XYZ file of C-alpha atoms in Angstrom:
649
model
C -0.093 0.225 -0.276
C 1.412 3.166 -0.805
C 2.353 5.487 2.310
C 0.083 8.491 0.980
C -2.646 5.895 0.903
C -1.559 4.765 4.961
C -1.511 8.521 5.565
C -4.991 9.331 4.369
C -6.544 5.646 5.935
C -4.823 6.970 9.273
C -6.506 10.539 9.439
C -9.719 8.606 8.603
C -9.463 6.254 11.785
C -8.048 9.030 13.717
C -11.242 11.190 12.795
C -13.897 8.554 13.233
C -12.695 7.708 16.657
C -12.771 11.341 17.645
C -16.414 11.618 16.265
C -17.137 8.507 18.157
C -15.962 9.625 21.009
C -17.300 13.013 21.282
C -20.777 11.769 20.782
C -20.356 8.867 23.015
C -19.059 10.810 26.163
C -21.980 12.870 27.128
C -24.612 10.576 26.828
C -22.290 8.433 29.338
C -22.667 11.160 31.558
C -26.440 12.339 30.988
C -27.926 8.704 31.422
C -25.581 6.999 33.301
C -28.329 4.992 34.989
C -26.380 1.773 34.736
C -22.687 0.711 33.959
C -23.502 0.260 30.350
C -25.171 3.369 29.129
C -28.642 2.622 27.203
C -28.903 5.853 25.488
C -26.194 5.372 22.868
C -26.698 7.548 19.501
C -22.682 6.750 19.073
C -23.866 3.284 18.182
C -24.890 4.328 15.147
C -21.360 5.042 14.034
C -19.495 2.231 13.845
C -21.460 0.305 11.266
C -21.635 3.734 9.416
C -18.161 3.944 9.242
C -17.417 0.605 8.784
C -19.529 0.797 5.634
C -17.810 3.790 4.185
C -14.459 3.144 5.154
C -14.156 -0.310 6.129
C -11.615 -2.026 8.376
C -9.805 1.924 9.020
C -13.523 3.262 10.165
C -14.387 -0.285 12.206
C -11.041 0.565 13.536
C -11.220 4.179 14.476
C -14.427 3.746 16.356
C -13.305 1.006 18.514
C -10.310 2.986 19.397
C -12.857 6.090 20.122
C -14.978 3.451 22.435
C -11.912 1.792 24.228
C -10.706 5.296 24.986
C -14.423 5.873 26.662
C -14.352 3.373 28.643
C -10.782 3.744 29.833
C -12.037 7.610 31.130
C -15.270 5.798 32.360
C -12.859 3.911 34.732
C -14.127 0.424 33.247
C -12.320 -2.863 34.116
C -9.269 -3.730 31.531
C -10.616 -6.964 30.575
C -14.376 -5.166 29.686
C -12.223 -2.430 28.273
C -10.737 -5.181 25.706
C -13.466 -7.015 25.311
C -15.430 -4.259 24.511
C -12.878 -2.881 21.768
C -13.442 -6.227 20.199
C -17.282 -5.961 20.622
C -17.058 -2.357 18.655
C -14.457 -3.609 16.422
C -16.660 -6.472 14.891
C -19.916 -4.470 15.281
C -18.183 -1.880 12.710
C -16.548 -4.335 10.467
C -18.796 -7.064 10.112
C -21.840 -4.854 8.272
C -18.644 -3.901 5.568
C -18.301 -7.779 5.243
C -22.108 -8.448 4.771
C -22.559 -5.694 1.928
C -20.352 -7.089 -0.127
C -20.586 -10.444 0.631
C -24.604 -9.953 -0.424
C -24.148 -7.713 -3.138
C -24.750 -9.104 -6.912
C -21.716 -9.732 -8.924
C -23.161 -8.047 -12.080
C -23.340 -4.905 -10.052
C -20.569 -2.215 -11.007
C -21.159 -0.445 -8.291
C -22.278 -1.420 -5.024
C -20.886 0.803 -2.468
C -23.003 1.445 0.675
C -25.023 4.480 -1.058
C -28.706 4.755 -0.234
C -30.360 5.425 -3.273
C -32.704 2.789 -4.003
C -35.253 0.824 -1.765
C -33.195 -2.117 -2.303
C -30.066 -0.742 -0.868
C -32.398 0.758 2.022
C -33.863 -2.396 2.830
C -29.918 -4.278 2.581
C -28.836 -1.744 4.721
C -31.547 -2.365 7.323
C -31.193 -6.484 7.366
C -27.794 -5.987 7.764
C -27.462 -3.852 10.896
C -30.769 -5.247 12.199
C -28.255 -8.312 12.044
C -25.153 -6.654 13.454
C -27.435 -5.073 16.450
C -28.531 -8.631 17.069
C -24.902 -9.645 17.294
C -23.526 -6.693 19.538
C -26.625 -6.877 21.742
C -25.780 -10.606 22.202
C -22.401 -10.206 22.865
C -22.692 -7.489 25.107
C -25.288 -9.363 26.629
C -22.763 -11.872 27.338
C -20.018 -10.012 28.809
C -22.700 -8.229 31.108
C -23.794 -11.617 32.429
C -20.503 -12.813 32.941
C -18.936 -9.549 34.546
C -22.102 -9.767 36.877
C -24.107 -6.587 35.876
C -27.002 -8.069 34.179
C -28.742 -11.161 33.076
C -28.364 -12.071 29.089
C -31.882 -12.105 28.485
C -32.968 -9.028 30.044
C -35.085 -5.871 29.251
C -31.301 -4.066 29.122
C -29.939 -6.566 26.348
C -33.311 -5.616 24.483
C -33.148 -1.972 24.883
C -29.322 -2.405 23.518
C -30.903 -4.040 20.508
C -33.517 -1.749 20.111
C -31.097 1.195 21.184
C -28.452 -0.154 18.399
C -31.113 -0.477 15.455
C -32.887 2.718 16.182
C -29.877 4.474 15.604
C -28.535 3.008 12.987
C -31.818 4.483 11.320
C -32.077 7.763 12.534
C -28.345 8.678 12.812
C -26.664 6.077 10.543
C -28.396 6.628 7.526
C -27.882 10.460 7.093
C -24.193 9.773 7.588
C -24.096 7.249 5.075
C -25.876 9.696 2.400
C -24.187 12.760 3.065
C -20.714 11.270 3.391
C -21.307 8.958 0.494
C -21.875 11.888 -1.683
C -18.933 13.783 -1.211
C -17.126 10.267 -2.752
C -14.955 10.220 0.405
C -15.255 6.577 1.021
C -13.939 3.142 -0.223
C -15.348 0.651 -2.427
C -14.818 -2.835 -3.503
C -14.248 -3.917 -6.653
C -15.685 -7.433 -7.417
C -14.407 -10.123 -9.497
C -15.477 -13.928 -10.116
C -14.960 -16.780 -7.439
C -16.631 -14.504 -4.861
C -16.244 -16.936 -1.791
C -19.227 -17.039 1.261
C -16.883 -18.546 3.753
C -16.776 -15.195 5.653
C -20.972 -14.711 5.481
C -21.209 -18.079 6.781
C -19.369 -17.563 10.038
C -21.338 -14.657 10.699
C -24.499 -16.375 10.347
C -22.577 -19.431 12.895
C -22.057 -16.589 15.302
C -25.543 -15.249 14.844
C -27.325 -18.739 15.296
C -24.946 -19.415 18.277
C -26.622 -16.361 19.798
C -29.955 -17.190 19.149
C -29.286 -21.087 20.385
C -27.554 -19.787 23.648
C -30.768 -17.124 24.127
C -33.204 -20.088 23.507
C -31.251 -22.319 26.114
C -31.028 -19.488 28.381
C -34.858 -18.524 28.200
C -35.808 -22.276 28.947
C -32.996 -23.707 31.234
C -31.320 -21.109 33.105
C -27.712 -21.611 34.015
C -27.724 -25.014 31.791
C -24.426 -23.452 29.534
C -21.760 -21.693 31.074
C -21.416 -18.095 29.440
C -17.731 -17.458 28.850
C -17.182 -20.737 26.538
C -20.291 -20.015 24.225
C -18.906 -16.347 24.396
C -15.316 -17.345 23.565
C -16.964 -19.606 20.447
C -19.225 -16.166 19.066
C -16.004 -13.989 19.178
C -14.195 -16.454 17.112
C -17.080 -17.254 14.780
C -17.649 -13.563 14.330
C -13.866 -12.344 14.413
C -13.464 -15.081 11.301
C -16.267 -13.301 9.320
C -14.417 -9.843 10.365
C -10.759 -11.383 8.783
C -11.670 -13.543 5.725
C -10.898 -11.864 3.065
C -13.205 -12.867 0.425
C -11.133 -13.973 -2.892
C -11.788 -11.069 -5.807
C -12.018 -8.618 -3.652
C -10.146 -5.497 -3.771
C -10.508 -2.908 -2.115
C -9.871 0.635 -4.087
C -10.295 4.688 -3.098
C -13.958 5.877 -4.521
C -13.493 9.347 -5.990
C -15.781 12.110 -7.610
C -19.178 13.840 -5.511
C -22.621 13.468 -6.755
C -25.471 15.719 -5.896
C -28.101 14.001 -4.158
C -30.506 11.843 -6.111
C -34.273 12.101 -5.426
C -34.294 8.889 -3.602
C -31.999 10.316 -1.318
C -33.469 13.490 -0.447
C -36.905 11.570 0.160
C -35.415 9.203 2.702
C -33.484 11.971 4.539
C -37.046 13.734 4.546
C -38.505 10.856 6.108
C -35.488 10.109 8.390
C -36.199 13.945 9.637
C -39.866 13.182 10.043
C -39.173 10.004 12.014
C -37.141 11.529 14.591
C -39.779 14.363 14.848
C -42.268 11.434 15.390
C -40.258 10.068 17.669
C -39.356 12.994 19.913
C -43.105 13.573 20.223
C -43.648 9.596 20.827
C -41.064 9.850 23.508
C -42.012 12.851 25.424
C -45.447 11.530 25.402
C -44.615 8.464 26.514
C -41.957 9.554 29.238
C -44.727 11.867 30.945
C -47.309 9.026 31.251
C -45.155 6.328 32.330
C -43.363 8.783 35.158
C -47.178 9.696 36.317
C -47.326 5.784 36.911
C -44.202 6.327 39.137
C -41.891 4.119 37.229
C -38.165 3.229 38.783
C -35.316 5.444 36.748
C -34.159 2.290 34.697
C -37.608 1.014 34.291
C -38.649 4.287 33.145
C -36.315 4.648 30.565
C -36.672 0.964 29.069
C -40.737 1.706 28.897
C -39.861 5.083 26.787
C -37.002 3.658 24.969
C -39.449 0.560 23.742
C -42.250 2.473 23.133
C -40.407 5.293 21.101
C -38.558 2.147 19.331
C -41.830 0.281 18.082
C -43.338 3.534 17.030
C -40.532 4.604 14.803
C -39.801 0.670 13.360
C -43.477 0.949 12.386
C -43.155 4.383 10.825
C -40.065 3.590 9.169
C -41.863 0.016 7.293
C -44.720 2.519 6.043
C -42.254 4.832 5.034
C -40.277 2.077 3.398
C -43.508 0.717 1.564
C -44.207 4.256 0.452
C -40.290 4.507 -0.815
C -41.093 1.536 -2.552
C -43.718 2.816 -4.408
C -42.002 6.103 -5.395
C -38.738 4.538 -6.754
C -41.115 2.196 -8.777
C -43.482 4.687 -10.167
C -41.820 7.828 -9.881
C -38.222 8.450 -8.625
C -36.490 5.915 -10.899
C -38.460 6.185 -13.872
C -37.811 10.154 -13.776
C -34.061 9.174 -13.486
C -34.138 7.154 -16.435
C -36.032 9.634 -18.170
C -33.128 12.322 -16.825
C -30.259 10.273 -18.184
C -31.778 9.551 -21.379
C -32.945 12.968 -21.993
C -29.466 14.574 -21.369
C -27.523 11.567 -23.430
C -29.487 12.771 -26.264
C -29.574 16.404 -25.829
C -25.797 16.789 -24.457
C -23.608 14.135 -25.713
C -22.183 15.139 -28.702
C -18.944 13.028 -28.545
C -20.531 10.246 -30.930
C -23.570 9.807 -33.231
C -26.852 9.699 -31.352
C -27.657 6.182 -30.332
C -31.722 6.281 -31.119
C -32.430 2.795 -30.796
C -30.758 3.239 -26.872
C -33.033 5.891 -25.906
C -36.185 3.969 -27.440
C -35.171 0.845 -25.727
C -34.965 2.873 -22.308
C -38.362 5.124 -22.686
C -40.667 1.957 -24.210
C -40.979 0.400 -21.174
C -41.639 3.546 -18.987
C -43.845 4.436 -21.711
C -46.335 1.468 -20.467
C -46.962 2.868 -17.184
C -50.414 4.754 -16.790
C -48.890 7.817 -14.844
C -47.683 11.043 -15.929
C -44.255 9.787 -16.034
C -45.677 7.241 -18.751
C -47.301 10.041 -20.816
C -43.673 12.011 -20.541
C -42.061 8.789 -21.997
C -44.562 8.375 -24.602
C -44.217 11.763 -25.616
C -40.370 11.823 -25.603
C -40.069 8.660 -27.635
C -42.729 10.457 -30.109
C -40.498 13.481 -30.428
C -37.105 11.140 -30.959
C -38.940 9.585 -33.433
C -40.023 12.684 -35.146
C -36.788 14.503 -34.661
C -35.051 11.229 -36.034
C -37.060 11.745 -39.540
C -36.471 15.831 -39.313
C -33.164 15.348 -39.293
C -33.048 12.701 -42.222
C -35.048 15.315 -44.142
C -33.031 18.002 -43.248
C -30.129 16.283 -44.248
C -31.688 16.005 -47.575
C -32.730 19.574 -47.709
C -29.226 20.451 -46.593
C -27.585 18.509 -49.452
C -29.924 19.623 -52.341
C -29.444 23.872 -50.424
C -26.153 22.901 -50.940
C -26.148 22.200 -54.792
C -28.391 25.319 -55.750
C -26.403 27.378 -53.491
C -23.081 25.951 -55.658
C -25.320 26.329 -59.066
C -26.203 29.705 -57.609
C -22.752 30.951 -57.162
C -22.417 30.061 -61.099
C -25.016 31.762 -61.795
C -23.593 34.720 -60.141
C -20.166 34.571 -61.539
C -22.456 34.128 -65.311
C -24.411 37.288 -64.531
C -21.141 39.561 -63.542
C -19.284 38.349 -66.566
C -22.492 39.200 -68.477
C -22.518 42.842 -67.640
C -19.433 45.039 -68.866
C -16.797 44.688 -66.069
C -13.485 46.134 -67.278
C -12.575 49.930 -66.248
C -12.270 51.884 -67.910
C -14.091 50.332 -71.015
C -12.682 52.012 -73.845
C -9.088 53.182 -73.040
C -8.664 55.029 -76.522
C -11.490 57.256 -76.007
C -10.423 60.555 -75.033
C -13.893 62.193 -74.987
C -15.504 60.664 -71.767
C -14.950 58.679 -68.474
C -17.725 56.037 -67.524
C -18.237 53.670 -64.399
C -20.339 51.172 -63.315
C -21.771 48.965 -60.628
C -23.882 46.401 -59.298
C -24.470 44.700 -55.963
C -27.133 42.156 -56.183
C -29.627 41.950 -53.051
C -29.542 37.643 -53.550
C -27.139 35.753 -55.492
C -28.682 36.890 -58.988
C -30.393 39.492 -59.445
C -32.747 41.669 -61.560
C -31.006 44.493 -62.401
C -28.494 45.422 -64.983
C -26.471 48.250 -66.699
C -24.948 48.045 -70.341
C -23.301 50.636 -72.405
C -21.522 50.096 -75.683
C -20.176 51.838 -78.817
C -23.178 51.844 -81.520
C -20.541 53.330 -83.944
C -17.499 55.446 -83.984
C -19.290 58.510 -82.899
C -22.212 57.291 -80.724
C -22.424 55.644 -77.283
C -25.372 53.766 -75.766
C -25.831 53.834 -71.718
C -28.413 52.067 -70.286
C -29.448 50.866 -67.070
C -32.970 48.515 -65.938
C -34.532 47.112 -63.515
C -36.886 43.951 -63.857
C -39.303 43.020 -61.465
C -39.205 40.405 -58.943
C -35.874 38.978 -57.264
C -33.985 35.973 -57.709
C -33.247 33.569 -60.884
C -36.840 34.548 -62.579
C -35.549 37.857 -62.876
C -32.224 37.568 -63.574
C -33.113 35.323 -66.658
C -35.375 37.969 -67.793
C -32.527 40.040 -67.463
C -30.622 38.580 -70.070
C -33.665 38.679 -72.649
C -34.234 42.493 -72.068
C -30.479 43.204 -72.142
C -29.700 41.313 -75.309
C -33.106 42.833 -77.139
C -32.328 46.116 -76.098
C -28.352 45.954 -77.224
C -29.631 44.381 -80.197
C -32.235 46.682 -81.444
C -29.743 49.827 -80.708
C -26.914 48.572 -82.615
C -29.264 48.610 -85.590
C -29.175 52.287 -85.692
C -32.649 53.145 -84.652
C -33.629 55.530 -82.299
C -33.681 55.471 -78.790
C -37.765 55.493 -78.576
C -37.594 52.973 -81.407
C -35.560 50.717 -79.765
C -37.842 50.500 -76.816
C -41.001 50.151 -79.080
C -39.527 47.342 -80.415
C -38.190 45.394 -77.219
C -41.500 45.835 -75.547
C -43.178 44.018 -78.477
C -40.741 41.555 -78.356
C -40.901 41.245 -74.302
C -44.625 40.804 -74.362
C -44.689 38.060 -76.755
C -43.140 35.612 -74.005
C -44.008 36.996 -70.684
C -45.992 34.286 -69.310
C -44.965 35.190 -65.768
C -45.956 38.894 -66.004
C -42.508 40.264 -65.301
C -41.835 43.945 -66.250
C -38.625 45.985 -66.864
C -38.043 49.862 -66.172
C -35.192 50.861 -68.004
C -33.611 53.987 -69.313
C -31.775 54.274 -72.410
C -29.298 57.308 -73.926
C -27.768 57.229 -77.078
C -24.946 59.997 -76.988
C -23.379 61.956 -80.060
C -19.644 61.716 -78.698
C -18.665 64.637 -81.042
C -21.443 66.718 -80.437
C -22.517 65.851 -76.936
C -26.211 65.537 -77.850
C -28.066 62.818 -76.774
C -31.206 61.330 -77.308
C -32.774 59.499 -74.544
C -36.204 57.124 -73.420
C -37.580 56.488 -70.265
C -39.481 53.577 -69.742
C -41.095 53.863 -66.193
C -37.319 54.212 -64.510
C -35.980 56.594 -61.997
C -35.298 60.193 -63.164
C -31.215 60.388 -63.855
C -28.997 62.875 -62.352
C -26.891 65.225 -64.567
C -24.624 68.172 -63.230
C -23.018 70.726 -65.316
C -19.602 71.548 -64.997
C -20.141 74.308 -62.898
C -23.429 73.973 -61.270
C -24.928 70.955 -59.065
C -26.778 67.866 -59.559
C -30.643 67.953 -60.791
C -32.979 65.724 -61.596
C -33.677 65.488 -65.225
C -37.839 65.810 -65.031
C -39.464 64.532 -67.729
C -42.476 62.236 -67.501
C -41.662 58.801 -68.133
C -43.551 56.130 -70.398
C -45.054 52.699 -69.283
C -42.679 50.015 -68.155
C -41.135 47.849 -70.875
C -43.079 44.473 -71.145
C -46.297 45.911 -69.539
C -48.528 46.421 -72.230
C -48.225 45.421 -76.064
C -48.576 48.562 -78.464
C -46.882 51.131 -76.348
C -45.055 53.878 -78.230
C -42.546 55.520 -76.129
C -41.648 59.372 -76.291
C -37.978 60.438 -76.911
C -36.394 63.520 -74.954
C -32.824 65.171 -75.961
C -30.272 66.936 -73.866
C -26.326 68.314 -74.903
C -23.541 67.895 -72.740
C -20.565 69.668 -72.193
C -16.906 69.124 -71.059
C -17.086 68.325 -67.483
C -20.997 67.349 -67.223
C -21.858 64.482 -65.528
C -24.423 61.783 -65.920
C -25.443 59.741 -62.672
C -28.023 56.422 -63.805
C -28.676 54.485 -60.829
C -31.750 52.019 -59.844
C -34.723 51.923 -57.193
C -31.976 50.127 -54.552
C -30.443 53.347 -54.038
C -33.077 55.716 -53.218
C -35.035 52.889 -51.662
C -32.375 51.472 -49.271
C -33.827 51.240 -45.331
C -32.184 51.282 -42.050
C -32.959 49.790 -38.967
C -35.659 52.184 -38.515
C -36.839 51.912 -41.854
C -36.253 55.388 -42.935
C -35.454 55.438 -46.700
C -32.408 56.795 -47.999
C -34.346 59.115 -50.512
C -32.982 61.592 -53.468
C -32.475 64.477 -51.364
C -29.718 62.467 -49.444
C -28.664 60.817 -52.599
C -28.560 64.220 -54.422
C -26.121 65.836 -51.214
C -23.667 63.021 -51.759
C -23.724 63.557 -55.307
C -22.775 67.438 -54.956
C -20.347 67.088 -52.371
C -18.408 64.642 -54.959
C -18.677 66.230 -57.765
C -15.361 67.031 -59.146
C -13.897 63.310 -58.694
C -13.812 60.371 -61.059
C -17.055 58.240 -62.041
C -15.795 55.219 -60.859
C -14.817 57.049 -57.240
C -18.062 58.611 -57.670
C -20.036 55.557 -57.362
C -17.782 53.906 -54.825
C -18.500 57.196 -52.453
C -22.321 56.837 -53.146
C -22.491 52.984 -52.262
C -20.100 53.418 -49.253
C -22.785 56.438 -47.753
C -25.780 53.886 -48.864
C -24.379 51.447 -46.770
C -23.333 53.944 -43.867
C -27.101 54.875 -44.035
C -28.451 51.064 -43.984
C -26.144 49.707 -41.186
C -27.412 46.576 -40.321
C -30.370 46.334 -42.063
C -30.608 43.773 -44.610
C -30.379 44.808 -48.192
C -33.697 44.182 -49.610
C -33.012 45.376 -53.647
C -30.143 45.435 -56.094
C -27.976 48.434 -56.014
C -27.191 49.383 -59.399
C -25.302 52.887 -60.662
C -23.347 54.215 -63.691
C -21.883 57.602 -63.530
C -20.846 59.024 -67.317
C -18.343 62.449 -67.247
C -17.840 64.066 -70.725
C -14.161 65.031 -71.075
C -13.800 66.489 -74.302
C -15.887 67.069 -77.439
C -14.657 67.149 -81.267
C -17.044 68.944 -82.587
C -16.873 72.757 -83.329
C -20.815 72.874 -82.767
C -20.383 73.164 -79.353
C -23.237 75.218 -77.170
C -22.513 77.407 -74.380
C -23.850 76.006 -70.829
C -26.212 73.010 -70.612
């Protein structure tokens, strides 16, 4: 054994002895009615400490009793035999507990958490109390203190048994939950020799008691006492094969059963105190002698307590069968199901645990059935979710490809015409989803004409993106034929209306700039008005009544407008995603704020102008999500090649 373990056990032995001594001495002084004190709460400690700490607990209480006997002035022979009896009283329960345990149990240390363990404990302390009462009866008759069969022996039996309930059970429960105890690791080939020796000692005591009752004085006390001591010492020192004493570590909270047991113990103490007080006053009024008075009170209280604990034990068994153990099983399986992510959840284990509980016709049964249904439904949901997630990932990958395809369809190289020094142009599009319905376009119709387009398809997502591709292609194709802006929209509107089963429509603005003169003709199909800035002025919205949206109605004819650009003038086109951007307070960005940011940056290049507007929109929206595509295009006239320029705009 390691030195650290020896030191720890020595400390436990010393503490057990000190606690026993501190509890037993006051009662020897207060209730010294006879040489062997009858009221002995400390009699609960040897079995309790023996169960918890094995030989060290039993030896500690025996040493505490020996010290108390010496201080009380008992004879050396009585002190020695009392020490031996006290050691057996503490150590026999430890041996019996593990001898009576099932080999299949992984943990069978003294933990009073079930009705079976409580019954096992009560059986062991009943046997132990009978044993020590018999041994003390032998000693009292041998030393001439009392007869073997007397009220004193009976009261000793009741004292030991009842205090093992009232005080021993709380000690075992409260100490065992701390993890400060020992456990026995059992293996195969468990021997019953020690248990047989203990039973032989009990039978010898019973045989002597029966003989003494029928023929007093027939048998000599000392040979029978010596034989009984030998049997009990054989049971104590015999180490059954396959048992290994080990430290039990780790704390655990009080179980529901343990809490109920403690509650009944407290109620039992209260009931015993009330019954004892009533019995004391009743027998005292009858003028009973001191010893006889205490014997009567003790018997009355003990019988009341035993009846109370019998009823409590039946109630505990009912609670354990129908409430506490099923709830504990449900608690374990739900905790495993909710918290254990170290491996895949075993749904069969959950269902197998809960199905037997679901057969109970109680609230626990309803809870178990509901949990089983929830697990089954959740398992089905998880399978469906896995499939949906896989499908969503596939669609997401396809949308990512569509995003790149859409981005590649829009002009994205700036400056777009490096060899043209007459103008500077830039544009951007930020979709609200993976793909959007907004688009912009610009292209040279011929060497002297530049077309710029901005449009917004109704709706979002893939349908709008597909319709956008069609509209963009048609506008570009019709514009490159040399038609006027109005004629282009007339033709595009007819073509879009032909196959528009989904009822989509497009707001669009098209401008065709004559580069040499700065003259632009434009047409507006329900789109936001552009913003134009002269070289020495401020930005202003181009107020002109827009036409009807494209693809909205067949047979529409669009009106064309014109204006002239001069060097330094800027044309800014945008979609409603800019002016209708919303912050968390549900406020719109608005046209006034757009004009202000444009005026503050009118001297910068088109690319930087677009970037600053986008930054201002983002700052305004903050954490609010983007609900619409944001598309912008800026065109700045740098110079003109014609002599037919008009001053101003």
